[in-house]
JSON list of C-alpha atoms and ligand atoms in Angstrom, two decimals:
[
{"chain": "A", "resi": 177, "resn": "UNK", "atom": "CA", "xyz": [-7.34, 29.10, -54.50]},
{"chain": "A", "resi": 178, "resn": "UNK", "atom": "CA", "xyz": [-10.45, 29.88, -52.28]},
{"chain": "A", "resi": 179, "resn": "UNK", "atom": "CA", "xyz": [-10.77, 28.67, -48.87]},
{"chain": "A", "resi": 180, "resn": "UNK", "atom": "CA", "xyz": [-12.09, 25.20, -48.99]},
{"chain": "A", "resi": 181, "resn": "UNK", "atom": "CA", "xyz": [-14.12, 25.19, -45.84]},
{"chain": "A", "resi": 182, "resn": "UNK", "atom": "CA", "xyz": [-15.68, 29.14, -46.78]},
{"chain": "A", "resi": 183, "resn": "UNK", "atom": "CA", "xyz": [-16.94, 27.46, -49.82]},
{"chain": "A", "resi": 184, "resn": "UNK", "atom": "CA", "xyz": [-18.38, 24.24, -48.06]},
{"chain": "A", "resi": 185, "resn": "UNK", "atom": "CA", "xyz": [-21.21, 26.57, -46.04]},
{"chain": "A", "resi": 186, "resn": "UNK", "atom": "CA", "xyz": [-21.79, 28.52, -50.24]},
{"chain": "A", "resi": 187, "resn": "UNK", "atom": "CA", "xyz": [-18.95, 31.48, -49.48]},
{"chain": "A", "resi": 188, "resn": "UNK", "atom": "CA", "xyz": [-16.40, 32.52, -51.51]},
{"chain": "A", "resi": 189, "resn": "UNK", "atom": "CA", "xyz": [-12.92, 33.97, -50.07]},
{"chain": "A", "resi": 190, "resn": "UNK", "atom": "CA", "xyz": [-9.05, 33.79, -51.12]},
{"chain": "A", "resi": 191, "resn": "UNK", "atom": "CA", "xyz": [-7.65, 30.85, -49.52]},
{"chain": "A", "resi": 192, "resn": "UNK", "atom": "CA", "xyz": [-3.99, 33.05, -47.54]},
{"chain": "A", "resi": 193, "resn": "UNK", "atom": "CA", "xyz": [-3.13, 30.05, -46.19]},
{"chain": "A", "resi": 194, "resn": "UNK", "atom": "CA", "xyz": [-2.42, 26.16, -46.90]},
{"chain": "A", "resi": 195, "resn": "UNK", "atom": "CA", "xyz": [-2.44, 23.21, -45.06]},
{"chain": "A", "resi": 196, "resn": "UNK", "atom": "CA", "xyz": [0.04, 20.87, -45.85]},
{"chain": "A", "resi": 197, "resn": "UNK", "atom": "CA", "xyz": [-2.11, 17.98, -43.65]},
{"chain": "A", "resi": 198, "resn": "UNK", "atom": "CA", "xyz": [-5.32, 17.58, -45.69]},
{"chain": "A", "resi": 199, "resn": "UNK", "atom": "CA", "xyz": [-4.79, 20.21, -47.96]},
{"chain": "A", "resi": 200, "resn": "UNK", "atom": "CA", "xyz": [-6.87, 22.71, -47.65]},
{"chain": "A", "resi": 201, "resn": "UNK", "atom": "CA", "xyz": [-6.38, 26.48, -48.47]},
{"chain": "A", "resi": 202, "resn": "UNK", "atom": "CA", "xyz": [-8.06, 27.97, -45.66]},
{"chain": "A", "resi": 203, "resn": "UNK", "atom": "CA", "xyz": [-9.11, 32.02, -45.50]},
{"chain": "A", "resi": 204, "resn": "UNK", "atom": "CA", "xyz": [-7.93, 34.64, -42.94]},
{"chain": "A", "resi": 205, "resn": "UNK", "atom": "CA", "xyz": [-11.43, 34.64, -41.04]},
{"chain": "A", "resi": 206, "resn": "UNK", "atom": "CA", "xyz": [-11.02, 30.19, -40.48]},
{"chain": "A", "resi": 207, "resn": "UNK", "atom": "CA", "xyz": [-7.22, 29.90, -40.76]},
{"chain": "A", "resi": 208, "resn": "UNK", "atom": "CA", "xyz": [-6.16, 28.24, -37.20]},
{"chain": "A", "resi": 209, "resn": "UNK", "atom": "CA", "xyz": [-2.49, 28.83, -35.48]},
{"chain": "A", "resi": 210, "resn": "UNK", "atom": "CA", "xyz": [-0.55, 28.64, -32.90]},
{"chain": "A", "resi": 211, "resn": "UNK", "atom": "CA", "xyz": [3.24, 30.03, -31.80]},
{"chain": "A", "resi": 212, "resn": "UNK", "atom": "CA", "xyz": [5.81, 26.71, -31.46]},
{"chain": "A", "resi": 213, "resn": "UNK", "atom": "CA", "xyz": [8.84, 27.61, -29.18]},
{"chain": "A", "resi": 214, "resn": "UNK", "atom": "CA", "xyz": [11.67, 25.77, -30.41]},
{"chain": "A", "resi": 215, "resn": "UNK", "atom": "CA", "xyz": [13.41, 26.13, -27.14]},
{"chain": "A", "resi": 216, "resn": "UNK", "atom": "CA", "xyz": [14.26, 23.11, -26.52]},
{"chain": "A", "resi": 217, "resn": "UNK", "atom": "CA", "xyz": [15.08, 22.43, -29.26]},
{"chain": "A", "resi": 218, "resn": "UNK", "atom": "CA", "xyz": [18.08, 24.52, -29.20]},
{"chain": "A", "resi": 219, "resn": "UNK", "atom": "CA", "xyz": [22.01, 23.45, -28.96]},
{"chain": "A", "resi": 220, "resn": "UNK", "atom": "CA", "xyz": [25.65, 23.94, -29.24]},
{"chain": "A", "resi": 221, "resn": "UNK", "atom": "CA", "xyz": [24.33, 22.66, -33.38]},
{"chain": "A", "resi": 222, "resn": "UNK", "atom": "CA", "xyz": [21.28, 25.54, -32.94]},
{"chain": "A", "resi": 223, "resn": "UNK", "atom": "CA", "xyz": [22.10, 27.82, -30.91]},
{"chain": "A", "resi": 224, "resn": "UNK", "atom": "CA", "xyz": [19.42, 29.79, -30.64]},
{"chain": "A", "resi": 225, "resn": "UNK", "atom": "CA", "xyz": [15.83, 29.69, -29.79]},
{"chain": "A", "resi": 226, "resn": "UNK", "atom": "CA", "xyz": [13.02, 30.12, -32.48]},
{"chain": "A", "resi": 227, "resn": "UNK", "atom": "CA", "xyz": [9.60, 30.38, -32.48]},
{"chain": "A", "resi": 228, "resn": "UNK", "atom": "CA", "xyz": [7.11, 28.63, -35.59]},
{"chain": "A", "resi": 229, "resn": "UNK", "atom": "CA", "xyz": [3.95, 28.92, -36.71]},
{"chain": "A", "resi": 230, "resn": "UNK", "atom": "CA", "xyz": [1.94, 26.19, -37.00]},
{"chain": "A", "resi": 231, "resn": "UNK", "atom": "CA", "xyz": [-1.74, 25.96, -39.74]},
{"chain": "A", "resi": 232, "resn": "UNK", "atom": "CA", "xyz": [-4.00, 24.24, -39.58]},
{"chain": "A", "resi": 233, "resn": "UNK", "atom": "CA", "xyz": [-7.39, 24.66, -41.50]},
{"chain": "A", "resi": 234, "resn": "UNK", "atom": "CA", "xyz": [-10.76, 24.63, -39.28]},
{"chain": "A", "resi": 235, "resn": "UNK", "atom": "CA", "xyz": [-11.48, 20.66, -40.02]},
{"chain": "A", "resi": 236, "resn": "UNK", "atom": "CA", "xyz": [-7.95, 19.53, -38.70]},
{"chain": "A", "resi": 237, "resn": "UNK", "atom": "CA", "xyz": [-7.72, 21.76, -35.80]},
{"chain": "A", "resi": 238, "resn": "UNK", "atom": "CA", "xyz": [-11.08, 20.07, -34.24]},
{"chain": "A", "resi": 239, "resn": "UNK", "atom": "CA", "xyz": [-9.59, 16.46, -35.33]},
{"chain": "A", "resi": 240, "resn": "UNK", "atom": "CA", "xyz": [-6.19, 17.22, -33.64]},
{"chain": "A", "resi": 241, "resn": "UNK", "atom": "CA", "xyz": [-7.20, 19.56, -30.59]},
{"chain": "A", "resi": 242, "resn": "UNK", "atom": "CA", "xyz": [-10.82, 20.37, -28.00]},
{"chain": "A", "resi": 243, "resn": "UNK", "atom": "CA", "xyz": [-11.76, 23.44, -30.25]},
{"chain": "A", "resi": 244, "resn": "UNK", "atom": "CA", "xyz": [-14.53, 23.12, -32.07]},
{"chain": "A", "resi": 245, "resn": "UNK", "atom": "CA", "xyz": [-14.78, 24.56, -35.86]},
{"chain": "A", "resi": 246, "resn": "UNK", "atom": "CA", "xyz": [-16.30, 28.07, -36.58]},
{"chain": "B", "resi": 408, "resn": "LIG", "atom": "ZN1", "xyz": [-12.59, 30.50, -45.27]},
{"chain": "B", "resi": 409, "resn": "LIG", "atom": "ZN1", "xyz": [-7.85, 19.65, -42.78]}
]
């Protein structure tokens, strides 16, 4: 699979991830990600706080945050 955003700009880059919401493949240059800290969700059944990744494509990232697409 190739990067959807690069393809729309006439480039071909291999996708390294897939944003689950819109289904767009994203390459390393286009990928937006942030760490989500789940420390607040630690409880007796899940005593270990964990950090997970949250991946988005540039278009969705621009809508979901105030950042502009690259
Ligand atoms: Zn790309
Ligand atoms: Zn998207």
